[in-house]
mmCIF file of C-alpha atoms in Angstrom:
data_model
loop_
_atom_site.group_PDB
_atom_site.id
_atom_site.type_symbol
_atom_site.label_atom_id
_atom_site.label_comp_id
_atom_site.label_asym_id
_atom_site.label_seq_id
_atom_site.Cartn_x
_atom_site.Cartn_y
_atom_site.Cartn_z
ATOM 1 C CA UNK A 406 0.000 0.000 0.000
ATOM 2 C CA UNK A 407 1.212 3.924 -0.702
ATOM 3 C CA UNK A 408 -0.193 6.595 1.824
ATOM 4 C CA UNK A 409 0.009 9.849 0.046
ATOM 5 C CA UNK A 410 -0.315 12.414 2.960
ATOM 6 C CA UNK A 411 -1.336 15.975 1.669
ATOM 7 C CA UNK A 412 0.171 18.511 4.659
ATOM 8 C CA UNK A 413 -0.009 22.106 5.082
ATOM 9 C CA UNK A 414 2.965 24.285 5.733
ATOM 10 C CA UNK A 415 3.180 23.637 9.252
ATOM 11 C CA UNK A 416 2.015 20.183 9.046
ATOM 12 C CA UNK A 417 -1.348 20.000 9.670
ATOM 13 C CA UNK A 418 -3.044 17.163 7.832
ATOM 14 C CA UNK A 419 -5.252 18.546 5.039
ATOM 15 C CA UNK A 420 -6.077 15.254 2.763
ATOM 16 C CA UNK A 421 -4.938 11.418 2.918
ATOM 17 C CA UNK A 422 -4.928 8.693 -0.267
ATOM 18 C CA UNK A 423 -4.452 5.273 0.204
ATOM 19 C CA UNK A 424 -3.640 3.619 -2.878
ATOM 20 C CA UNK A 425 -3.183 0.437 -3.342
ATOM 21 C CA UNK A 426 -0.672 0.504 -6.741
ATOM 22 C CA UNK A 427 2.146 2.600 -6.236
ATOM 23 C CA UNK A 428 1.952 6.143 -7.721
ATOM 24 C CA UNK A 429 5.872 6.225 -8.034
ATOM 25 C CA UNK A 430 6.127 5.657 -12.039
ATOM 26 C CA UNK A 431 2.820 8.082 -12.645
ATOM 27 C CA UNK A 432 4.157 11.504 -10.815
ATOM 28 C CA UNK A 433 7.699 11.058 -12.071
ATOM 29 C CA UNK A 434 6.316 10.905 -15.605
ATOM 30 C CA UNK A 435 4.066 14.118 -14.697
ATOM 31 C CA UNK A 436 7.569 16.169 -13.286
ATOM 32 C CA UNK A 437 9.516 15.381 -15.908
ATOM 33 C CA UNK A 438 6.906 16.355 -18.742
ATOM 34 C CA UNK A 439 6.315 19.717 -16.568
ATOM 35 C CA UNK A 440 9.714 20.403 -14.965
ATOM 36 C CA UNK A 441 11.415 21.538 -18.329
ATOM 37 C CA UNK A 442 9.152 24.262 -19.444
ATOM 38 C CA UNK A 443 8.401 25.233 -16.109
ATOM 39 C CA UNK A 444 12.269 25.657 -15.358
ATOM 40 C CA UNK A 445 13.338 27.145 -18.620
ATOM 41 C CA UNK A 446 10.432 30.099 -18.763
ATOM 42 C CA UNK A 447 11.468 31.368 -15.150
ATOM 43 C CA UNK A 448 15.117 30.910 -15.425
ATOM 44 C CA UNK A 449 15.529 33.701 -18.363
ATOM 45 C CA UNK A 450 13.052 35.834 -17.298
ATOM 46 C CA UNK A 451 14.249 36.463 -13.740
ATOM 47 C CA UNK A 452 17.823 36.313 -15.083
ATOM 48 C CA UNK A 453 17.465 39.983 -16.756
ATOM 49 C CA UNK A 454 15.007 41.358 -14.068
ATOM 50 C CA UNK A 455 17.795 40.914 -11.481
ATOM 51 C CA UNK A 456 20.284 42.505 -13.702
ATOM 52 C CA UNK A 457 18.027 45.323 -14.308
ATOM 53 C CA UNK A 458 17.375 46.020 -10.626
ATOM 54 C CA UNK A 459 21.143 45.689 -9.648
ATOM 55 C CA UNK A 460 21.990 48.506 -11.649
ATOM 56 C CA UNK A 461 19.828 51.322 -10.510
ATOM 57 C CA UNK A 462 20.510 50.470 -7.162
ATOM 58 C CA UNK A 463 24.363 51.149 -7.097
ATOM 59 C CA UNK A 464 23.872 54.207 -8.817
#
């Protein structure tokens, strides 16, 4: 059995699954189909933002 335990921040118990086939094979297919595009979008665009701020604030 796989108990999937949903927690808040400071670990409060919000939801519970019990499955009985594990779930393993299932989310890592999900992350690596959304990890990519997720990382790559983010990665350029707060690249230059942080650039952009660093150089008014010496000045």
């Amino acid at each position: 059995r796989v108990v999937m335990v949903l927690t808040d921040i400071n670990g409060n118990v919000l939801d519970y699954d019990i499955a009985e086939q594990p779930i393993v094979p299932i989310r890592t297919k999900k992350h690596v189909k959304s990890s990519p595009p997720k990382q790559s979008e983010p990665i350029p665009t707060s690249t230059p933002l942080k650039k952009v701020t660093q150089n008014p604030n010496p000045e």
